[in-house]
């Protein structure tokens, strides 16, 4: 049972080891509903591990993850995770991909798939194999797959990776609209400038820790954390 008014995400002393390497180190933080969080940091900072632990894909070595007052496994239907890799079937068209994944959720109504494609700006009647899609279209389809079961918490790992600037800006606008609809969204990105004016909070990670939380990306400037440096 969900706790009334519980935050979408509460982390308490969350640590995750891979062998002797600590990918997350005693992370304690709370995140409010209906906000867009941009998660920044260099490679190896712990960004993707943080999302995977929140999603319940890997357990913390130590500490507690609470989603809406519950363990992640108890609220899976409220969570969606979009991995860095698209994980789509190239030999299938978009509708066939979504029909397959919808079936895994027990959804067998094609209108749900069509609605998800419409939401991300894709044509559900386009009978083209996904292997022929541009990277921008693949990322949109991956997001459509994540939206199939109407999740409240979206965890997006590098959704703008290898996407041209126009497609990335379109994705940002879409993600902002989803947030405005009440969803809580985490976006891991090496391109923080794209989320300027859209993200509610920028979270900087380093060596497995959250080292800064600010309302604007510009506030990282004193740390010489320029957009160009993060994009490398």
mmCIF file of C-alpha atoms in Angstrom:
data_model
loop_
_atom_site.group_PDB
_atom_site.id
_atom_site.type_symbol
_atom_site.label_atom_id
_atom_site.label_comp_id
_atom_site.label_asym_id
_atom_site.label_seq_id
_atom_site.Cartn_x
_atom_site.Cartn_y
_atom_site.Cartn_z
ATOM 1 C CA UNK A 1 0.000 0.000 0.000
ATOM 2 C CA UNK A 2 1.274 3.477 -0.858
ATOM 3 C CA UNK A 3 1.812 5.942 1.951
ATOM 4 C CA UNK A 4 -0.347 9.042 1.522
ATOM 5 C CA UNK A 5 1.632 12.009 0.194
ATOM 6 C CA UNK A 6 4.829 9.940 0.000
ATOM 7 C CA UNK A 7 7.520 11.243 -2.333
ATOM 8 C CA UNK A 8 8.001 9.432 -5.631
ATOM 9 C CA UNK A 9 11.616 8.742 -4.622
ATOM 10 C CA UNK A 10 13.311 8.659 -1.226
ATOM 11 C CA UNK A 11 16.876 7.371 -0.905
ATOM 12 C CA UNK A 12 18.483 6.641 2.439
ATOM 13 C CA UNK A 13 22.217 5.853 2.652
ATOM 14 C CA UNK A 14 22.073 4.095 -0.736
ATOM 15 C CA UNK A 15 25.361 2.459 -1.657
ATOM 16 C CA UNK A 16 26.011 0.136 -4.580
ATOM 17 C CA UNK A 17 29.207 -1.851 -5.088
ATOM 18 C CA UNK A 18 30.330 -3.734 -8.168
ATOM 19 C CA UNK A 19 33.062 -5.872 -6.730
ATOM 20 C CA UNK A 20 35.351 -3.442 -4.919
ATOM 21 C CA UNK A 21 34.129 -0.452 -6.935
ATOM 22 C CA UNK A 22 31.549 1.793 -5.259
ATOM 23 C CA UNK A 23 29.277 3.140 -8.011
ATOM 24 C CA UNK A 24 27.045 4.851 -5.420
ATOM 25 C CA UNK A 25 28.264 6.031 -2.030
ATOM 26 C CA UNK A 26 25.794 6.667 0.814
ATOM 27 C CA UNK A 27 23.315 8.657 -1.292
ATOM 28 C CA UNK A 28 20.534 10.193 0.793
ATOM 29 C CA UNK A 29 18.010 12.364 -1.050
ATOM 30 C CA UNK A 30 14.300 12.949 -1.605
ATOM 31 C CA UNK A 31 12.557 13.973 -4.812
ATOM 32 C CA UNK A 32 9.125 15.542 -5.164
ATOM 33 C CA UNK A 33 6.315 14.658 -7.536
ATOM 34 C CA UNK A 34 5.675 16.427 -10.830
ATOM 35 C CA UNK A 35 9.236 17.657 -11.295
ATOM 36 C CA UNK A 36 11.864 17.167 -13.986
ATOM 37 C CA UNK A 37 15.309 16.324 -12.627
ATOM 38 C CA UNK A 38 18.377 16.528 -14.887
ATOM 39 C CA UNK A 39 21.148 14.236 -13.625
ATOM 40 C CA UNK A 40 24.644 15.363 -14.653
ATOM 41 C CA UNK A 41 28.203 14.240 -14.157
ATOM 42 C CA UNK A 42 31.235 12.733 -15.836
ATOM 43 C CA UNK A 43 31.403 9.135 -16.994
ATOM 44 C CA UNK A 44 31.559 6.860 -13.971
ATOM 45 C CA UNK A 45 29.915 9.405 -11.669
ATOM 46 C CA UNK A 46 27.089 6.973 -10.852
ATOM 47 C CA UNK A 47 24.271 8.485 -12.925
ATOM 48 C CA UNK A 48 23.079 5.342 -14.710
ATOM 49 C CA UNK A 49 23.545 3.228 -11.594
ATOM 50 C CA UNK A 50 21.347 5.667 -9.687
ATOM 51 C CA UNK A 51 18.541 5.254 -12.221
ATOM 52 C CA UNK A 52 18.855 1.457 -12.268
ATOM 53 C CA UNK A 53 18.722 1.279 -8.471
ATOM 54 C CA UNK A 54 15.657 3.547 -8.383
ATOM 55 C CA UNK A 55 14.010 1.400 -11.065
ATOM 56 C CA UNK A 56 14.614 -1.713 -8.991
ATOM 57 C CA UNK A 57 16.719 -3.306 -11.723
ATOM 58 C CA UNK A 58 19.603 -3.757 -9.306
ATOM 59 C CA UNK A 59 19.405 -3.725 -5.499
ATOM 60 C CA UNK A 60 21.505 -1.399 -3.378
ATOM 61 C CA UNK A 61 24.383 -3.057 -1.546
ATOM 62 C CA UNK A 62 23.346 -1.018 1.468
ATOM 63 C CA UNK A 63 20.633 1.483 2.247
ATOM 64 C CA UNK A 64 16.970 1.855 1.325
ATOM 65 C CA UNK A 65 15.104 2.902 -1.815
ATOM 66 C CA UNK A 66 11.491 3.951 -1.290
ATOM 67 C CA UNK A 67 9.124 4.777 -4.168
ATOM 68 C CA UNK A 68 5.781 6.228 -3.155
ATOM 69 C CA UNK A 69 6.424 4.794 0.298
ATOM 70 C CA UNK A 70 7.100 1.278 -1.013
ATOM 71 C CA UNK A 71 9.921 -0.927 -2.234
ATOM 72 C CA UNK A 72 10.458 -0.541 -6.017
ATOM 73 C CA UNK A 73 9.236 -4.107 -6.609
ATOM 74 C CA UNK A 74 5.847 -3.210 -5.116
ATOM 75 C CA UNK A 75 5.156 -0.316 -7.506
ATOM 76 C CA UNK A 76 6.619 -1.521 -10.809
ATOM 77 C CA UNK A 77 3.446 -0.577 -12.659
ATOM 78 C CA UNK A 78 4.052 3.065 -11.711
ATOM 79 C CA UNK A 79 7.631 3.165 -13.028
ATOM 80 C CA UNK A 80 9.154 3.241 -16.520
ATOM 81 C CA UNK A 81 12.841 2.978 -17.354
ATOM 82 C CA UNK A 82 14.273 3.943 -20.742
ATOM 83 C CA UNK A 83 17.754 2.523 -21.094
ATOM 84 C CA UNK A 84 20.644 4.145 -22.935
ATOM 85 C CA UNK A 85 20.341 1.397 -25.582
ATOM 86 C CA UNK A 86 17.031 1.398 -27.484
ATOM 87 C CA UNK A 87 16.404 -2.359 -26.979
ATOM 88 C CA UNK A 88 14.046 -2.362 -29.979
ATOM 89 C CA UNK A 89 13.593 -5.141 -32.532
ATOM 90 C CA UNK A 90 14.997 -3.818 -35.815
ATOM 91 C CA UNK A 91 13.193 -6.397 -37.970
ATOM 92 C CA UNK A 92 9.765 -5.260 -36.718
ATOM 93 C CA UNK A 93 7.929 -2.040 -37.459
ATOM 94 C CA UNK A 94 7.011 0.403 -34.702
ATOM 95 C CA UNK A 95 3.511 -0.931 -34.034
ATOM 96 C CA UNK A 96 4.783 -4.510 -33.925
ATOM 97 C CA UNK A 97 7.431 -3.476 -31.392
ATOM 98 C CA UNK A 98 4.883 -1.742 -29.187
ATOM 99 C CA UNK A 99 2.357 -4.569 -29.504
ATOM 100 C CA UNK A 100 4.994 -7.001 -28.270
ATOM 101 C CA UNK A 101 5.997 -4.878 -25.281
ATOM 102 C CA UNK A 102 2.379 -4.003 -24.482
ATOM 103 C CA UNK A 103 1.636 -7.718 -24.308
ATOM 104 C CA UNK A 104 4.276 -8.070 -21.605
ATOM 105 C CA UNK A 105 2.211 -5.624 -19.533
ATOM 106 C CA UNK A 106 -0.968 -7.553 -20.294
ATOM 107 C CA UNK A 107 -2.146 -4.800 -22.646
ATOM 108 C CA UNK A 108 -3.807 -6.110 -25.810
ATOM 109 C CA UNK A 109 -5.538 -2.985 -27.079
ATOM 110 C CA UNK A 110 -3.850 -1.514 -30.166
ATOM 111 C CA UNK A 111 -5.313 1.866 -29.307
ATOM 112 C CA UNK A 112 -2.892 2.058 -26.363
ATOM 113 C CA UNK A 113 0.044 1.587 -28.755
ATOM 114 C CA UNK A 114 -1.378 4.111 -31.192
ATOM 115 C CA UNK A 115 -1.858 6.643 -28.395
ATOM 116 C CA UNK A 116 1.731 6.164 -27.220
ATOM 117 C CA UNK A 117 3.036 6.740 -30.748
ATOM 118 C CA UNK A 118 0.846 9.799 -31.172
ATOM 119 C CA UNK A 119 2.157 11.198 -27.883
ATOM 120 C CA UNK A 120 5.769 11.034 -29.108
ATOM 121 C CA UNK A 121 4.930 12.292 -32.596
ATOM 122 C CA UNK A 122 5.267 9.071 -34.580
ATOM 123 C CA UNK A 123 2.911 7.779 -37.293
ATOM 124 C CA UNK A 124 1.345 4.488 -36.184
ATOM 125 C CA UNK A 125 0.502 3.616 -39.792
ATOM 126 C CA UNK A 126 4.119 3.808 -40.988
ATOM 127 C CA UNK A 127 5.067 0.250 -41.963
ATOM 128 C CA UNK A 128 8.819 0.660 -41.927
ATOM 129 C CA UNK A 129 11.184 -1.598 -40.079
ATOM 130 C CA UNK A 130 12.701 0.057 -37.054
ATOM 131 C CA UNK A 131 16.149 -0.827 -38.411
ATOM 132 C CA UNK A 132 15.505 1.877 -41.027
ATOM 133 C CA UNK A 133 14.592 4.539 -38.474
ATOM 134 C CA UNK A 134 16.780 7.537 -37.720
ATOM 135 C CA UNK A 135 18.257 7.712 -34.230
ATOM 136 C CA UNK A 136 15.774 10.418 -33.314
ATOM 137 C CA UNK A 137 12.848 8.222 -34.352
ATOM 138 C CA UNK A 138 14.299 5.277 -32.424
ATOM 139 C CA UNK A 139 14.561 7.364 -29.271
ATOM 140 C CA UNK A 140 10.967 8.525 -29.689
ATOM 141 C CA UNK A 141 9.815 4.940 -30.101
ATOM 142 C CA UNK A 142 11.755 3.908 -27.011
ATOM 143 C CA UNK A 143 9.950 6.632 -25.100
ATOM 144 C CA UNK A 144 6.608 5.481 -26.524
ATOM 145 C CA UNK A 145 7.368 1.985 -25.220
ATOM 146 C CA UNK A 146 8.081 3.443 -21.771
ATOM 147 C CA UNK A 147 4.708 5.245 -21.804
ATOM 148 C CA UNK A 148 2.572 2.212 -22.692
ATOM 149 C CA UNK A 149 1.416 1.507 -19.137
ATOM 150 C CA UNK A 150 0.997 5.188 -18.259
ATOM 151 C CA UNK A 151 3.720 5.347 -15.589
ATOM 152 C CA UNK A 152 3.943 8.144 -13.039
ATOM 153 C CA UNK A 153 7.739 7.977 -12.652
ATOM 154 C CA UNK A 154 9.915 8.125 -15.787
ATOM 155 C CA UNK A 155 13.634 7.286 -15.645
ATOM 156 C CA UNK A 156 15.375 8.249 -18.898
ATOM 157 C CA UNK A 157 19.036 7.384 -19.466
ATOM 158 C CA UNK A 158 20.648 9.548 -22.173
ATOM 159 C CA UNK A 159 17.510 10.048 -24.308
ATOM 160 C CA UNK A 160 19.336 12.614 -26.492
ATOM 161 C CA UNK A 161 22.369 10.420 -27.244
ATOM 162 C CA UNK A 162 23.437 10.543 -30.926
ATOM 163 C CA UNK A 163 20.341 12.590 -31.802
ATOM 164 C CA UNK A 164 20.523 15.705 -33.988
ATOM 165 C CA UNK A 165 19.832 19.009 -32.278
ATOM 166 C CA UNK A 166 16.362 19.511 -33.796
ATOM 167 C CA UNK A 167 15.235 16.040 -32.718
ATOM 168 C CA UNK A 168 16.766 16.538 -29.266
ATOM 169 C CA UNK A 169 14.947 19.840 -28.786
ATOM 170 C CA UNK A 170 11.706 18.189 -29.860
ATOM 171 C CA UNK A 171 12.306 15.417 -27.307
ATOM 172 C CA UNK A 172 12.950 18.016 -24.604
ATOM 173 C CA UNK A 173 9.644 19.739 -25.394
ATOM 174 C CA UNK A 174 7.851 16.393 -25.219
ATOM 175 C CA UNK A 175 9.468 15.480 -21.889
ATOM 176 C CA UNK A 176 8.512 18.888 -20.514
ATOM 177 C CA UNK A 177 4.905 18.290 -21.574
ATOM 178 C CA UNK A 178 4.895 14.920 -19.809
ATOM 179 C CA UNK A 179 6.182 16.619 -16.640
ATOM 180 C CA UNK A 180 3.492 19.286 -16.964
ATOM 181 C CA UNK A 181 0.972 16.435 -17.032
ATOM 182 C CA UNK A 182 2.063 15.457 -13.527
ATOM 183 C CA UNK A 183 4.778 12.885 -14.118
ATOM 184 C CA UNK A 184 8.027 12.845 -12.186
ATOM 185 C CA UNK A 185 10.960 12.532 -14.606
ATOM 186 C CA UNK A 186 14.688 11.885 -14.195
ATOM 187 C CA UNK A 187 16.883 12.539 -17.249
ATOM 188 C CA UNK A 188 20.514 11.461 -17.272
ATOM 189 C CA UNK A 189 22.320 13.552 -19.864
ATOM 190 C CA UNK A 190 25.720 14.831 -20.978
ATOM 191 C CA UNK A 191 23.909 17.720 -22.711
ATOM 192 C CA UNK A 192 22.495 19.751 -19.814
ATOM 193 C CA UNK A 193 22.120 22.943 -21.840
ATOM 194 C CA UNK A 194 19.223 21.271 -23.696
ATOM 195 C CA UNK A 195 17.227 21.235 -20.460
ATOM 196 C CA UNK A 196 17.855 24.856 -19.509
ATOM 197 C CA UNK A 197 14.505 26.467 -18.817
ATOM 198 C CA UNK A 198 12.758 23.086 -18.748
ATOM 199 C CA UNK A 199 14.291 21.111 -15.871
ATOM 200 C CA UNK A 200 13.106 21.984 -12.382
ATOM 201 C CA UNK A 201 16.389 20.925 -10.823
ATOM 202 C CA UNK A 202 19.901 20.010 -11.950
ATOM 203 C CA UNK A 203 21.608 17.287 -9.940
ATOM 204 C CA UNK A 204 25.361 16.975 -10.181
ATOM 205 C CA UNK A 205 26.981 13.639 -9.353
ATOM 206 C CA UNK A 206 30.662 12.815 -8.815
ATOM 207 C CA UNK A 207 32.333 9.617 -7.577
ATOM 208 C CA UNK A 208 29.001 8.028 -6.706
ATOM 209 C CA UNK A 209 27.673 10.951 -4.676
ATOM 210 C CA UNK A 210 25.199 13.762 -5.244
ATOM 211 C CA UNK A 211 27.422 16.794 -4.783
ATOM 212 C CA UNK A 212 25.066 19.615 -5.847
ATOM 213 C CA UNK A 213 21.396 20.305 -6.487
ATOM 214 C CA UNK A 214 20.502 23.623 -8.112
ATOM 215 C CA UNK A 215 17.476 25.105 -9.909
ATOM 216 C CA UNK A 216 19.558 26.274 -12.869
ATOM 217 C CA UNK A 217 22.462 24.796 -14.754
ATOM 218 C CA UNK A 218 24.260 28.150 -14.643
ATOM 219 C CA UNK A 219 24.814 27.695 -10.923
ATOM 220 C CA UNK A 220 27.399 25.012 -11.676
ATOM 221 C CA UNK A 221 29.583 27.681 -13.316
ATOM 222 C CA UNK A 222 31.629 28.380 -10.153
ATOM 223 C CA UNK A 223 32.757 24.762 -10.305
ATOM 224 C CA UNK A 224 33.909 25.307 -13.900
ATOM 225 C CA UNK A 225 31.334 22.754 -14.983
ATOM 226 C CA UNK A 226 30.597 24.276 -18.373
ATOM 227 C CA UNK A 227 28.179 22.668 -20.787
ATOM 228 C CA UNK A 228 30.953 21.928 -23.233
ATOM 229 C CA UNK A 229 32.941 20.106 -20.574
ATOM 230 C CA UNK A 230 30.003 17.899 -19.613
ATOM 231 C CA UNK A 231 29.217 17.103 -23.236
ATOM 232 C CA UNK A 232 32.599 15.501 -23.813
#
